[in-house]
Short mmCIF file of C-alpha atoms in Angstrom, two decimals:
data_model
loop_
_atom_site.label_atom_id
_atom_site.label_comp_id
_atom_site.label_asym_id
_atom_site.label_seq_id
_atom_site.Cartn_x
_atom_site.Cartn_y
_atom_site.Cartn_z
CA UNK A 1 80.67 86.14 34.93
CA UNK A 2 79.80 82.91 36.76
CA UNK A 3 83.37 82.66 37.99
CA UNK A 4 83.20 86.25 39.23
CA UNK A 5 79.92 85.54 41.03
CA UNK A 6 81.39 82.38 42.59
CA UNK A 7 84.48 84.33 43.70
CA UNK A 8 82.31 87.11 45.16
CA UNK A 9 80.11 84.57 46.97
CA UNK A 10 83.20 82.79 48.25
CA UNK A 11 84.59 86.13 49.46
CA UNK A 12 81.32 86.97 51.21
CA UNK A 13 81.19 83.54 52.90
CA UNK A 14 84.87 83.85 53.85
CA UNK A 15 84.17 87.29 55.34
CA UNK A 16 81.17 85.97 57.27
CA UNK A 17 83.23 82.97 58.44
CA UNK A 18 86.06 85.28 59.49
CA UNK A 19 83.66 87.50 61.45
CA UNK A 20 82.14 84.44 63.14
CA UNK A 21 85.57 83.03 63.96
CA UNK A 22 86.64 86.40 65.36
CA UNK A 23 83.49 86.51 67.55
CA UNK A 24 84.21 82.98 68.76
CA UNK A 25 87.83 83.90 69.50
CA UNK A 26 86.72 86.99 71.46
CA UNK A 27 84.19 84.90 73.38
CA UNK A 28 86.89 82.29 74.15
CA UNK A 29 89.20 85.11 75.35
CA UNK A 30 86.45 86.43 77.63
CA UNK A 31 85.84 82.94 79.04
CA UNK A 32 89.57 82.43 79.59
CA UNK A 33 89.89 85.81 81.34
CA UNK A 34 86.87 85.00 83.52
CA UNK A 35 88.30 81.58 84.39
CA UNK A 36 91.66 83.22 85.22
CA UNK A 37 89.91 85.74 87.52
CA UNK A 38 88.04 82.92 89.25
CA UNK A 39 91.28 80.95 89.70
CA UNK A 40 93.03 84.03 91.14
CA UNK A 41 90.13 84.66 93.53
CA UNK A 42 90.18 81.00 94.64
CA UNK A 43 93.95 81.19 95.11
CA UNK A 44 93.59 84.33 97.26
CA UNK A 45 90.89 82.67 99.36
CA UNK A 46 93.13 79.63 99.90
CA UNK A 47 96.03 81.92 100.88
CA UNK A 48 93.81 83.84 103.34
CA UNK A 49 92.57 80.53 104.80
CA UNK A 50 96.18 79.32 105.17
CA UNK A 51 97.21 82.56 106.88
CA UNK A 52 94.17 82.32 109.19
CA UNK A 53 95.10 78.72 110.13
CA UNK A 54 98.70 79.72 110.81
CA UNK A 55 97.71 82.80 112.77
CA UNK A 56 95.17 80.81 114.81
CA UNK A 57 97.98 78.62 116.17
CA UNK A 58 100.17 81.64 116.92
CA UNK A 59 97.28 83.53 118.57
CA UNK A 60 97.02 80.82 121.22
CA UNK A 61 100.56 81.46 122.51
CA UNK A 62 101.39 84.04 125.18
CA UNK A 63 104.06 84.73 127.79
CA UNK A 64 104.31 86.79 130.96
CA UNK A 65 106.40 87.09 134.10
CA UNK A 66 105.62 86.38 137.73
CA UNK A 67 107.56 87.12 140.89
CA UNK A 68 107.90 84.38 143.47
CA UNK A 69 109.44 86.32 146.33
CA UNK A 70 112.52 87.81 144.67
CA UNK A 71 112.65 85.14 141.97
CA UNK A 72 111.37 86.10 138.54
CA UNK A 73 109.73 83.37 136.51
CA UNK A 74 108.73 83.50 132.86
CA UNK A 75 105.51 81.65 132.03
CA UNK A 76 104.82 80.49 128.46
CA UNK A 77 101.23 79.47 127.76
CA UNK A 78 100.55 77.41 124.62
CA UNK A 79 96.79 76.84 124.43
CA UNK A 80 96.94 75.29 120.96
CA UNK A 81 96.89 71.57 120.24
CA UNK A 82 100.44 71.52 118.86
CA UNK A 83 103.85 72.34 120.32
CA UNK A 84 105.79 75.49 119.48
CA UNK A 85 109.49 75.31 118.69
CA UNK A 86 112.71 77.28 119.18
CA UNK A 87 111.10 79.58 121.73
CA UNK A 88 113.15 82.70 122.51
CA UNK A 89 112.14 85.16 125.22
CA UNK A 90 113.25 88.62 126.32
CA UNK A 91 112.02 90.57 129.35
CA UNK A 92 111.01 94.17 128.79
CA UNK A 93 112.67 96.17 131.55
CA UNK A 94 111.93 99.59 130.12
CA UNK A 95 109.17 101.86 128.90
CA UNK A 96 107.05 101.84 125.75
CA UNK A 97 109.38 104.39 124.16
CA UNK A 98 112.53 102.67 125.41
CA UNK A 99 111.67 98.98 125.94
CA UNK A 100 115.12 97.69 127.10
CA UNK A 101 114.61 94.07 126.09
CA UNK A 102 116.96 91.74 127.98
CA UNK A 103 117.45 88.13 126.97
CA UNK A 104 115.45 85.90 129.31
CA UNK A 105 115.25 82.30 128.11
CA UNK A 106 115.30 79.82 125.26
CA UNK A 107 113.53 76.47 124.97
CA UNK A 108 113.67 74.01 122.09
CA UNK A 109 110.01 73.12 122.44
CA UNK A 110 106.99 74.13 124.54
CA UNK A 111 104.17 71.56 124.41
CA UNK A 112 100.48 72.45 124.62
CA UNK A 113 99.42 73.54 128.09
CA UNK A 114 95.75 73.88 128.87
CA UNK A 115 96.43 74.63 132.51
CA UNK A 116 98.91 77.02 134.03
CA UNK A 117 101.62 77.17 131.37
CA UNK A 118 105.30 76.31 131.41
CA UNK A 119 107.53 78.08 133.93
CA UNK A 120 111.01 78.97 132.77
CA UNK A 121 113.73 80.52 134.91
CA UNK A 122 115.13 83.65 133.27
CA UNK A 123 118.70 84.01 132.07
CA UNK A 124 121.39 86.14 133.69
CA UNK A 125 120.75 89.05 131.30
CA UNK A 126 117.31 89.55 132.86
CA UNK A 127 118.34 88.75 136.44
CA UNK A 128 121.23 91.22 136.32
CA UNK A 129 118.89 94.08 135.39
CA UNK A 130 115.78 93.10 137.36
CA UNK A 131 116.51 95.01 140.60
CA UNK A 132 116.53 98.34 138.76
CA UNK A 133 113.19 97.48 137.17
CA UNK A 134 111.57 96.50 140.49
CA UNK A 135 112.88 99.68 142.13
CA UNK A 136 111.41 101.84 139.36
CA UNK A 137 108.09 99.90 139.31
CA UNK A 138 107.28 98.82 142.88
CA UNK A 139 103.51 98.64 142.27
CA UNK A 140 103.84 96.47 139.15
CA UNK A 141 107.19 94.70 139.25
CA UNK A 142 106.23 92.18 136.53
CA UNK A 143 108.18 92.93 133.34
CA UNK A 144 106.42 92.37 130.04
CA UNK A 145 107.73 89.68 127.69
CA UNK A 146 108.90 89.65 124.07
CA UNK A 147 108.45 86.15 122.58
CA UNK A 148 109.65 84.58 119.32
CA UNK A 149 108.73 81.03 118.25
CA UNK A 150 108.03 78.71 115.33
CA UNK A 151 104.52 77.31 114.96
CA UNK A 152 103.48 73.87 113.67
CA UNK A 153 103.59 75.18 110.10
CA UNK A 154 107.23 76.28 110.41
CA UNK A 155 106.28 79.96 110.44
CA UNK A 156 108.25 82.15 112.83
CA UNK A 157 106.16 84.56 114.93
CA UNK A 158 106.92 87.33 117.37
CA UNK A 159 104.53 88.37 120.11
CA UNK A 160 105.95 91.69 121.12
CA UNK A 161 106.05 93.06 124.65
CA UNK A 162 103.15 95.37 123.69
CA UNK A 163 100.96 92.38 122.69
CA UNK A 164 101.29 92.79 118.92
CA UNK A 165 101.53 89.45 117.08
CA UNK A 166 103.48 89.53 113.82
CA UNK A 167 105.46 87.26 111.55
CA UNK A 168 109.15 87.45 112.35
CA UNK A 169 111.54 87.17 109.39
CA UNK A 170 113.27 83.79 109.55
CA UNK A 171 116.70 85.23 108.82
CA UNK A 172 116.64 87.03 112.20
CA UNK A 173 117.14 84.62 115.07
CA UNK A 174 117.51 87.35 117.69
CA UNK A 175 116.10 90.87 117.18
CA UNK A 176 118.66 93.68 117.17
CA UNK A 177 116.96 95.35 120.16
CA UNK A 178 117.50 92.35 122.45
CA UNK A 179 120.39 92.92 124.89
CA UNK A 180 122.76 90.89 126.99
CA UNK A 181 123.38 91.53 130.71
CA UNK A 182 125.70 94.47 129.93
CA UNK A 183 123.17 96.12 127.62
CA UNK A 184 124.92 95.21 124.35
CA UNK A 185 122.88 94.04 121.36
CA UNK A 186 122.74 90.28 120.81
CA UNK A 187 122.62 90.63 117.01
CA UNK A 188 125.05 88.33 115.30
CA UNK A 189 125.31 85.97 118.26
CA UNK A 190 123.95 82.48 117.67
CA UNK A 191 123.02 81.62 121.24
CA UNK A 192 122.83 84.23 124.00
CA UNK A 193 124.68 83.43 127.23
CA UNK A 194 122.56 81.72 129.86
#
C-alpha cells in the first residue's frame, strides 16, 4: 500500500512538473516569437532607413536641356555631396504617349554641383532629330531628359523624362526605348555612338 501511495504521489508530482514545464515551454515560445517579431520590425526599419538614404542621394539629381542659339545643351545638376557615376542621358523628342527617346550623352562621373550644373553637349542621335522637335514645338523647344546613373551606394537609378524617379535594374545598361540617330533601339549595344 505504501509503495502504491508513493507511486501515486510520484505520478501526481510528475504530472504537476510536466504541466509546469509545458507552461514554461509555452512561455519561452511566446518570448521567442515576440523577440523574432521585434527583430523583423527592426530589420524592416533599417531597410526603410537604407532605402531613404539611397533615395535621398538620387532625389538630388536632375537633368534638363537648354538651347544656346541653335545649339542644344544638356545640363546635369547633382546637388548631393557625392558624385554620381556612369551617367547616361536620352533626350525626349516626342509626346507623353510616344516619348521618342534619343541617345544624348554619357559621362563616367558627374561631381556635386551646387551652382549651375554640368553642361554636356548632346550626341549625334539627339542632334540629328532636334530640328523636327523644334519645328513641332516652337514655343517650348527644350526637350525633356531621361537620365540613368549610379549613386554613391552603387544603386542604379532612372529619372524618367516625366520626372518619375525609380530604381533601374542593373542588368539593363540602356533601356529598350532609347534610340540611335536612325530611330533604331539601342538595346544590346554596349556604348551608343557619339
